[in-house]
mmCIF file of C-alpha atoms in Angstrom:
data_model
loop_
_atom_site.group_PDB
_atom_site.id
_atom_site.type_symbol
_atom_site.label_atom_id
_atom_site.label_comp_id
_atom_site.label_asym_id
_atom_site.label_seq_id
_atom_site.Cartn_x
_atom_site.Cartn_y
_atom_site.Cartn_z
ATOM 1 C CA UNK A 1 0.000 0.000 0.000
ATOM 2 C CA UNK A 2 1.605 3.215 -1.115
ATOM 3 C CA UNK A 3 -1.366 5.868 -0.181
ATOM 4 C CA UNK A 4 -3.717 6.071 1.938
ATOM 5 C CA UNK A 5 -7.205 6.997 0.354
ATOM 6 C CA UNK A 6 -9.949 9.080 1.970
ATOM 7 C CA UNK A 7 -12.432 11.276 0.282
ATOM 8 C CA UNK A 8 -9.380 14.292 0.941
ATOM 9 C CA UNK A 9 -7.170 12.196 -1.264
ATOM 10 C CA UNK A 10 -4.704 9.731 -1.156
ATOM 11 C CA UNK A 11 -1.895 10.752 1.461
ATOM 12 C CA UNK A 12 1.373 9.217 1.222
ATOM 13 C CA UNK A 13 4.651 9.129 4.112
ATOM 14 C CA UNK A 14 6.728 10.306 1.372
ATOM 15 C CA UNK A 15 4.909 13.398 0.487
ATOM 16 C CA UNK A 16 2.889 14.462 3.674
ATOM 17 C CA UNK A 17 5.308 16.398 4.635
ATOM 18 C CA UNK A 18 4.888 18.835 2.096
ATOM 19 C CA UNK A 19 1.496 18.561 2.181
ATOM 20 C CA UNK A 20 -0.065 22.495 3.306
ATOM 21 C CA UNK A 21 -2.501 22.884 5.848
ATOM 22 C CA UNK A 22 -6.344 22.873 4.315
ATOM 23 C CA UNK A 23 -7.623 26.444 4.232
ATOM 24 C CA UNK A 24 -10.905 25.182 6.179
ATOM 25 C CA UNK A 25 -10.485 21.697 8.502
ATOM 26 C CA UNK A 26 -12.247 18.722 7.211
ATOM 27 C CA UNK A 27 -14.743 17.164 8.815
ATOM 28 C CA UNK A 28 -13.484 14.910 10.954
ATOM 29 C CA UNK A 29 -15.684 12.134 12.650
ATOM 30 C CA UNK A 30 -14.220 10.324 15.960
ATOM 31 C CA UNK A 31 -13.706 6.966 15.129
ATOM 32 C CA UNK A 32 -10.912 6.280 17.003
ATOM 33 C CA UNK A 33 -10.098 6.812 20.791
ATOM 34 C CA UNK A 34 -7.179 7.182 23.122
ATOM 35 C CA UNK A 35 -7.234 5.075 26.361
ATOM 36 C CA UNK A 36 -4.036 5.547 28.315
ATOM 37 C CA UNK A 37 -4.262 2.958 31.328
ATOM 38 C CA UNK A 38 -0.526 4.055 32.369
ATOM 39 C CA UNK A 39 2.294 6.159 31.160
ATOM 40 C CA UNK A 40 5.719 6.642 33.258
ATOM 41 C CA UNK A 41 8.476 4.504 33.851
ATOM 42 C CA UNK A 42 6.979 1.802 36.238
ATOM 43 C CA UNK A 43 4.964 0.746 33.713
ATOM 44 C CA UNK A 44 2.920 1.934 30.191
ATOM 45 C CA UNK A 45 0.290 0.555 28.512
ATOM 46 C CA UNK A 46 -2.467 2.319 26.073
ATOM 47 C CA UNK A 47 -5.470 1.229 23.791
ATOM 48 C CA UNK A 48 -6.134 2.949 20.506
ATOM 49 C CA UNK A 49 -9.897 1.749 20.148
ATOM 50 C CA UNK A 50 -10.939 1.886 16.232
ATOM 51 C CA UNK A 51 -13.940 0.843 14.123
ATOM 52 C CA UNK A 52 -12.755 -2.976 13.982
ATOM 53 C CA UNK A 53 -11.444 -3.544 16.985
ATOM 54 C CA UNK A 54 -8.538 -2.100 19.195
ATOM 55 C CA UNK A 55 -4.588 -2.046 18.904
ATOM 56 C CA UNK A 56 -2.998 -2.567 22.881
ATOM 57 C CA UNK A 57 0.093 -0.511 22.416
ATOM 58 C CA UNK A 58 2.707 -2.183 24.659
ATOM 59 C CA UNK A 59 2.083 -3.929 28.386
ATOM 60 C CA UNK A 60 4.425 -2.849 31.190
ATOM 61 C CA UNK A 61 1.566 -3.736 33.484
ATOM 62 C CA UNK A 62 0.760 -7.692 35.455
ATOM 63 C CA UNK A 63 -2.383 -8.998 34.030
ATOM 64 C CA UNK A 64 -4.521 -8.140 36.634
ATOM 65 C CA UNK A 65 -3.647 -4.311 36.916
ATOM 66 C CA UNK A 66 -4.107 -4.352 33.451
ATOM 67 C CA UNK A 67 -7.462 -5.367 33.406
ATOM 68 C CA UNK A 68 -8.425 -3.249 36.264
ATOM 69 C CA UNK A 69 -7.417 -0.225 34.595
ATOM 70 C CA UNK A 70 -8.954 -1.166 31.217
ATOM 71 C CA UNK A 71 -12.639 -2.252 33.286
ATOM 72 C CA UNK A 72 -12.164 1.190 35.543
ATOM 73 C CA UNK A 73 -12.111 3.547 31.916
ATOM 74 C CA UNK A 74 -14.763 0.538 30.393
ATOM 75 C CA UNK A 75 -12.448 -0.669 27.815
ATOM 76 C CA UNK A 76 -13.192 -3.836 26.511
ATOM 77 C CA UNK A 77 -10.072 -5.546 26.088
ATOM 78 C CA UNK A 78 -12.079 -9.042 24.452
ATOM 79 C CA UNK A 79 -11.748 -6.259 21.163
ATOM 80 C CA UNK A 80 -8.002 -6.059 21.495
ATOM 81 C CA UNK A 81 -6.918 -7.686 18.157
ATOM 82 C CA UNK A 82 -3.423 -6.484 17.756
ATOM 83 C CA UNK A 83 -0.637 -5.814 20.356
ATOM 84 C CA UNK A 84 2.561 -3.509 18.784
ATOM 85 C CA UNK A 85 5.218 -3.171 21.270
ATOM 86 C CA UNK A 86 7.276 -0.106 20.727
ATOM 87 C CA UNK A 87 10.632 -1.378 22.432
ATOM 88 C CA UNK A 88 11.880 -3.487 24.575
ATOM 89 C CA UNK A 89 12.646 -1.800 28.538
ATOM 90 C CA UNK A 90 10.394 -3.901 30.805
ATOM 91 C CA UNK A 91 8.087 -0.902 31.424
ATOM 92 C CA UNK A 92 6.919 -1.455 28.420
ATOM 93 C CA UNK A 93 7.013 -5.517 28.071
ATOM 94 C CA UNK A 94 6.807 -7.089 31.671
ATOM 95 C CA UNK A 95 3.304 -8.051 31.264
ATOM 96 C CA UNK A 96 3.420 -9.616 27.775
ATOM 97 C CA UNK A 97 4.442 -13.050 28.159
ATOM 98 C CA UNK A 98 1.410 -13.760 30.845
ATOM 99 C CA UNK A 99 -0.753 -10.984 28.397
ATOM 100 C CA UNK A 100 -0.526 -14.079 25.845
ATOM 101 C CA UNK A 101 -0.911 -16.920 27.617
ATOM 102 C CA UNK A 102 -4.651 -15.962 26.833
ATOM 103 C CA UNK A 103 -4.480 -13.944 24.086
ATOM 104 C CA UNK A 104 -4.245 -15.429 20.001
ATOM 105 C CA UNK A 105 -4.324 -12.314 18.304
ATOM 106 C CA UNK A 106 -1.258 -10.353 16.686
ATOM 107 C CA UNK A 107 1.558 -9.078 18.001
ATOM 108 C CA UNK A 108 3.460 -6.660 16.473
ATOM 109 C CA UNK A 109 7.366 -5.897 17.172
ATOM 110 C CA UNK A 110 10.682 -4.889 15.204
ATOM 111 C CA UNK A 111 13.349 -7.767 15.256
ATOM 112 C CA UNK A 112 15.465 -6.099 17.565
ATOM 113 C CA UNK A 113 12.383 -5.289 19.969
ATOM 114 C CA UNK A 114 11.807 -9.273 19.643
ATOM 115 C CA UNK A 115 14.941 -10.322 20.163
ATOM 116 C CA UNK A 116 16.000 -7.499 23.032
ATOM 117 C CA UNK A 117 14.657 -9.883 25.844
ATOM 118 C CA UNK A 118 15.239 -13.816 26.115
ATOM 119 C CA UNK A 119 11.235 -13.469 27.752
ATOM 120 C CA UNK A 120 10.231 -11.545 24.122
ATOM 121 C CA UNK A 121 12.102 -14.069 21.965
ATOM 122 C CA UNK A 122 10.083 -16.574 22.582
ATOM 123 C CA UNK A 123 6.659 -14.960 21.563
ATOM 124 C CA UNK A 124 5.004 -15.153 18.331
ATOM 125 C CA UNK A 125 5.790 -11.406 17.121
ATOM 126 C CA UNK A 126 5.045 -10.759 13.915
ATOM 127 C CA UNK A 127 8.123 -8.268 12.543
ATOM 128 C CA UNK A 128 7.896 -4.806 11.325
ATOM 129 C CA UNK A 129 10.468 -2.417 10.440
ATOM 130 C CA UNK A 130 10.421 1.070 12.061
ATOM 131 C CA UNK A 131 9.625 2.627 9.045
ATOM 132 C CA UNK A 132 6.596 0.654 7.896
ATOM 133 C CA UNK A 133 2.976 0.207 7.725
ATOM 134 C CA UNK A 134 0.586 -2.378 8.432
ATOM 135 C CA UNK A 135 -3.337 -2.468 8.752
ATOM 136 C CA UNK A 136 -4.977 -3.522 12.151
ATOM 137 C CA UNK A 137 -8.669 -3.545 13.411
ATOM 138 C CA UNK A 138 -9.749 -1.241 10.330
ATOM 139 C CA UNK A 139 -6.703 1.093 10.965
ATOM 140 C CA UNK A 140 -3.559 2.344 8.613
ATOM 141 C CA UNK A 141 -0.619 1.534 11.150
ATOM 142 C CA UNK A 142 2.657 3.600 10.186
ATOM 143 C CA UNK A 143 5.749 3.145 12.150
ATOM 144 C CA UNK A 144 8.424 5.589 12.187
ATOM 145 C CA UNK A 145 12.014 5.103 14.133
ATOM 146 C CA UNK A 146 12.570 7.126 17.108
ATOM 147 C CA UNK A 147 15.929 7.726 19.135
ATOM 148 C CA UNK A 148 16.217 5.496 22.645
ATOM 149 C CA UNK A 149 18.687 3.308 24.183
ATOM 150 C CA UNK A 150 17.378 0.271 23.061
ATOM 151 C CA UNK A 151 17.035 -2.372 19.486
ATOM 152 C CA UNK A 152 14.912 -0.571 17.557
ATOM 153 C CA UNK A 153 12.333 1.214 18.576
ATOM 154 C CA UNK A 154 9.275 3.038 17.069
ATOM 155 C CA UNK A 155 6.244 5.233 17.706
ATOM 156 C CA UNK A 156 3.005 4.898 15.835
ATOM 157 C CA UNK A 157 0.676 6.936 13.295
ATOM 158 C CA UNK A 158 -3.143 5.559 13.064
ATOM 159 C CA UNK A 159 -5.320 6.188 10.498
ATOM 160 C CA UNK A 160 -8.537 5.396 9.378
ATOM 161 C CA UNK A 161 -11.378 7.087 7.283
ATOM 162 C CA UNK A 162 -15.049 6.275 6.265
ATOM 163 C CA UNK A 163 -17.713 8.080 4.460
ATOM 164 C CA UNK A 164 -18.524 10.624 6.795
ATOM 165 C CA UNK A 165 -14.935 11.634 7.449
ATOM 166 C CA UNK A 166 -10.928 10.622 8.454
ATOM 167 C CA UNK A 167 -9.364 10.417 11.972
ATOM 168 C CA UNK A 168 -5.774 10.267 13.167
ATOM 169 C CA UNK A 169 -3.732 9.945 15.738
ATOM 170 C CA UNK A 170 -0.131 10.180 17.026
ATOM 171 C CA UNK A 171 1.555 8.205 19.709
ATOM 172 C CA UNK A 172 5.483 8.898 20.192
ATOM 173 C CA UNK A 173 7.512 8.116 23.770
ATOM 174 C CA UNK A 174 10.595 7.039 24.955
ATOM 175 C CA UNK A 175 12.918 9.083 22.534
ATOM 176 C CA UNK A 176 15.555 11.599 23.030
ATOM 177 C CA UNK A 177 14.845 13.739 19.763
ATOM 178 C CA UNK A 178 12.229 13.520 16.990
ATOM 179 C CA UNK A 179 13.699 12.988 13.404
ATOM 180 C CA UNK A 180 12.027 13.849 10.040
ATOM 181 C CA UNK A 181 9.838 11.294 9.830
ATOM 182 C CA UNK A 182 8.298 11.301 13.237
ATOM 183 C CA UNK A 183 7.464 15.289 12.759
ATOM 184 C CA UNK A 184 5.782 13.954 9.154
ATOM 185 C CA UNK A 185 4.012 11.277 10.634
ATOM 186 C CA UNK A 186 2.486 13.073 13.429
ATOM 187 C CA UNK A 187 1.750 16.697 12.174
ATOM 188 C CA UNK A 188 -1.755 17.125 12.002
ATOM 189 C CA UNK A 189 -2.778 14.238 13.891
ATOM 190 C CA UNK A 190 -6.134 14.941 16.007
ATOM 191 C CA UNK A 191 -4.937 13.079 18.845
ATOM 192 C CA UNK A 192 -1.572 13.666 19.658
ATOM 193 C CA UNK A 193 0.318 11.627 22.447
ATOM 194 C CA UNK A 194 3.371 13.335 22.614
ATOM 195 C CA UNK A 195 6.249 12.438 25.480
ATOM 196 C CA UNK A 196 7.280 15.640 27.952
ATOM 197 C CA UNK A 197 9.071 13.844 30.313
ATOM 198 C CA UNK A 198 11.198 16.113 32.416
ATOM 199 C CA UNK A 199 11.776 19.656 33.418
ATOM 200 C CA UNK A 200 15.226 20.529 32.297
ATOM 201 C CA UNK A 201 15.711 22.566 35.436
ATOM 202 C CA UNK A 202 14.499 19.777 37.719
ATOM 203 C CA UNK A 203 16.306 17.416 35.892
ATOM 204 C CA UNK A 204 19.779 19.294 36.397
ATOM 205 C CA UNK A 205 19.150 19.849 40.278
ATOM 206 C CA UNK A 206 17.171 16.556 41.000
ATOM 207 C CA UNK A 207 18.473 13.492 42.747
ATOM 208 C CA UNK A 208 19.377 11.453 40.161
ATOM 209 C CA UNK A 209 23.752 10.633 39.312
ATOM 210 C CA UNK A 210 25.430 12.734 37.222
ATOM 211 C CA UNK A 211 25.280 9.576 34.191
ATOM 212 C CA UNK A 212 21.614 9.230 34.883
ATOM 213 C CA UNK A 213 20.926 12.781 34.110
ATOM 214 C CA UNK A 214 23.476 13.022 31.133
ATOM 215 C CA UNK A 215 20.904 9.640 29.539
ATOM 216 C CA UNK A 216 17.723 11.180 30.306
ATOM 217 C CA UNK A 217 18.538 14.498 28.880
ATOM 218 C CA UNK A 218 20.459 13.154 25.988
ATOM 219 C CA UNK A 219 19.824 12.250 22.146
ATOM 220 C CA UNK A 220 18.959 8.709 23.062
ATOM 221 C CA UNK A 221 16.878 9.537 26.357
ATOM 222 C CA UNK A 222 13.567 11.203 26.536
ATOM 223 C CA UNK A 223 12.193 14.695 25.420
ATOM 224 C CA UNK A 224 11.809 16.972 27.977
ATOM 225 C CA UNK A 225 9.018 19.423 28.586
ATOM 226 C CA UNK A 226 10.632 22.436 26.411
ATOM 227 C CA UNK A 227 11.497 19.711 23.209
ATOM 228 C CA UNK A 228 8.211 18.754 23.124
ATOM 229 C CA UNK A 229 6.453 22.281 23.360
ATOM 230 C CA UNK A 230 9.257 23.459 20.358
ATOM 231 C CA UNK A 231 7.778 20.674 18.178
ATOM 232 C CA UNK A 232 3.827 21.282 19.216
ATOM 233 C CA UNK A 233 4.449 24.754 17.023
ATOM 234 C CA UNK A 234 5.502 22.377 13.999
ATOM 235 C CA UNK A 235 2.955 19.743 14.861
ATOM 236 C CA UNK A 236 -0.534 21.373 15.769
ATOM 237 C CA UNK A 237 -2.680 21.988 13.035
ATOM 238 C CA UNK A 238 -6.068 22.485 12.055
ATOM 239 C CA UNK A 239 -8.213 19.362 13.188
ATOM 240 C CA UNK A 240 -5.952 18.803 16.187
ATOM 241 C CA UNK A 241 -7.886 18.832 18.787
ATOM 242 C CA UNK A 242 -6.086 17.475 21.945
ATOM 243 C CA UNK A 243 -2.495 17.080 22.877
ATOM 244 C CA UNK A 244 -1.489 13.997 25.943
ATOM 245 C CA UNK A 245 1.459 14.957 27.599
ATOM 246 C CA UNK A 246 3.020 11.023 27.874
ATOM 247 C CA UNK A 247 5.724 9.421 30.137
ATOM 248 C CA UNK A 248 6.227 12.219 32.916
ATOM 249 C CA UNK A 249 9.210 11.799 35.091
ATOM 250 C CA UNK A 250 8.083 11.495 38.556
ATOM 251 C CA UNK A 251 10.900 12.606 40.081
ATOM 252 C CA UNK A 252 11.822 15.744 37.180
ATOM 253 C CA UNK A 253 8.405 16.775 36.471
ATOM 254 C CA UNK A 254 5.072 17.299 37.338
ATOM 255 C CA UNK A 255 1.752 17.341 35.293
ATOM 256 C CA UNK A 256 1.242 21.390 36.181
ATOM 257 C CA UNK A 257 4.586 22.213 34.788
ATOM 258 C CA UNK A 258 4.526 20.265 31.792
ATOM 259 C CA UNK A 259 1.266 20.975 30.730
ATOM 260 C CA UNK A 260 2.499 25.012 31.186
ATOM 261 C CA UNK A 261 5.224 24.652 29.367
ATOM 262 C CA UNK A 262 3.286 22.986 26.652
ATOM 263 C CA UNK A 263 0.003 25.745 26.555
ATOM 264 C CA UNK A 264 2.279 28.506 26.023
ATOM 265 C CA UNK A 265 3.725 26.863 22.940
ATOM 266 C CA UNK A 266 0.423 26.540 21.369
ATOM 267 C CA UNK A 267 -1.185 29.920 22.991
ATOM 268 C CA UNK A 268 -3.524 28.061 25.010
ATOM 269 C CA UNK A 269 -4.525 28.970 28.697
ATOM 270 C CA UNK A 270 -5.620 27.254 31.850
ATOM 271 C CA UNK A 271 -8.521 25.175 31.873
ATOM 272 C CA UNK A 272 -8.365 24.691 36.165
ATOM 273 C CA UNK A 273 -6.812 25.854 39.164
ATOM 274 C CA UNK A 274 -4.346 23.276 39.235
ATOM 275 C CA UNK A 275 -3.099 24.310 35.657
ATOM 276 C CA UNK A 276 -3.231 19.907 34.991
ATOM 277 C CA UNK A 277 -5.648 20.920 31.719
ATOM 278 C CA UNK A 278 -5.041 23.503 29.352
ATOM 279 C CA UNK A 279 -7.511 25.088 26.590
ATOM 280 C CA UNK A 280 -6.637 27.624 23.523
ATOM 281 C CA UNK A 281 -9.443 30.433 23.774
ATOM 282 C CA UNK A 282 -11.204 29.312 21.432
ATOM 283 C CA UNK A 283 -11.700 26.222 22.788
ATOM 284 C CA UNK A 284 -10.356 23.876 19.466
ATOM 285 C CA UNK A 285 -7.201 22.598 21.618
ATOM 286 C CA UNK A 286 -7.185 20.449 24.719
ATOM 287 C CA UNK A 287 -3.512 19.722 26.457
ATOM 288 C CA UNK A 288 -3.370 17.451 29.709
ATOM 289 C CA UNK A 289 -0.815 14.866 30.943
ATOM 290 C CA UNK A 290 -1.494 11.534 31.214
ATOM 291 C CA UNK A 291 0.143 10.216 34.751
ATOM 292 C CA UNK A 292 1.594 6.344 35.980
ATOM 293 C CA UNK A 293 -0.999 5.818 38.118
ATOM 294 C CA UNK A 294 -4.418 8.149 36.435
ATOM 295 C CA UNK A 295 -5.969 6.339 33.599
ATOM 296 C CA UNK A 296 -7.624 8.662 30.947
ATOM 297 C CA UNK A 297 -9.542 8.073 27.950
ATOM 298 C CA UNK A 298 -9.343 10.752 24.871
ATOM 299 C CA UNK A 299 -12.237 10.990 22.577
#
């Protein structure tokens, strides 16, 4: 498959890029949503519900907690028919091997993600590269490579479109910068699950060691709260509508801050006291933060 065909015309990862913004937004009908039952680094796990089912992207989580979270946002997880795991660290894979001791549908992985754990090497993963495309549960899966410490990791673009409209979404964590095809893949997006994991400032005076800090911060690390608000001026467009702040440091960050530092990038103002929820004036933009232990749901 080299396009992607809607009513607004076949899009392509080659060409998007240079694609302009439409001069009104399309309509765009919600046929896909965001569940995030856990983002930080003791464990992440998030469903992208479409029209044919749902995509579980990675499962840092045991079984149980898993479920618990997916019954507490009513996520049906019997419609999970595709599992992509975006790299290897544990808080993103601990859960898998008992995950599919009841599960028979696919699971998605680059070789080195497969083969970055003796646990992961002996699941049935079915290989992608981390600049591909696949179709799962009635959505247009691209993959795009993204900068961490590990095999070979990727985040995700989703698309899908019927005849009353298109919807898309972004998910990208766990990476120290965002290259070319990342900002392609996720400009637009209505959805956007974008990491902001640390406060520069907290990170520099926090309590981590001096080769902890120097990873975190670093090309192969994580973005922090200022990388990610310098590519929400590249990324936000017309029909996007709400922007999850993913994989906050709990020790370097806090949902207040990073959803500040975020707002101002993208003009928009506080939605609460707490300054957790974010709105531009006219009200098209949402930002919050997803948290480790606060399941959300995005419609």
């Amino acid at each position: 498959m080299n396009g992607w065909e809607t009513e607004y015309g076949t899009h392509d990862a080659r060409t998007d890029a240079s694609l302009p913004w439409p001069e009104e937004p399309p309509a765009v009908a919600p046929l896909m949503h965001l569940h995030v039952l856990a983002s930080g680094s003791k464990g992440n796990a998030a469903v992208v519900e479409g029209p044919e089912g749902s995509v579980l992207i990675d499962d840092g989580l045991s079984r149980r907690e898993l479920m618990r979270r997916a019954d507490e946002l009513g996520v049906d997880m019997d419609r999970v028919g595709c599992v992509i795991v975006t790299h290897e660290h544990s808080d993103h894979t601990s859960g898998l091997s008992v995950l599919c001791n009841k599960y028979e549908g696919r699971l998605v992985a680059t070789a080195g993600t497969a083969g970055g754990r003796k646990y992961l090497a002996a699941l049935p993963f079915e290989l992608v590269g981390a600049s591909d495309e696949l179709e799962a549960c009635g959505m247009r899966v691209r993959t795009f490579p993204t900068s961490h410490d590990v095999a070979d990791p990727f985040g995700l673009r989703f698309d899908c479109a019927s005849e009353n409209g298109a919807d898309s979404l972004g998910f990208c964590t766990d990476t120290g910068v965002l290259g070319q095809r990342a900002m392609t893949l996720l400009r637009g997006v209505r959805i956007l699950a974008l990491e902001s994991n640390h406060d520069a400032r907290m990170l520099a005076t926090g309590p981590y060691p001096a080769v902890l800090k120097a990873r975190v911060a670093g090309e192969h690390g994580h973005l922090s709260n200022d990388q990610a608000a310098g590519a929400l001026r590249e990324l936000v467009g017309p029909t996007t509508e709400t922007v999850v702040a993913m994989h906050l440091s709990q020790e370097n960050n806090r949902p207040s801050v990073a959803v500040r530092t975020l707002a101002a990038a993208v003009g928009a103002q506080a939605a609460n006291d707490t300054f957790t929820e974010a709105r531009t004036p006219d009200g098209a933009l949402t930002i919050c933060a997803a948290g480790q232990d606060r399941p959300l749901t995005i419609w």
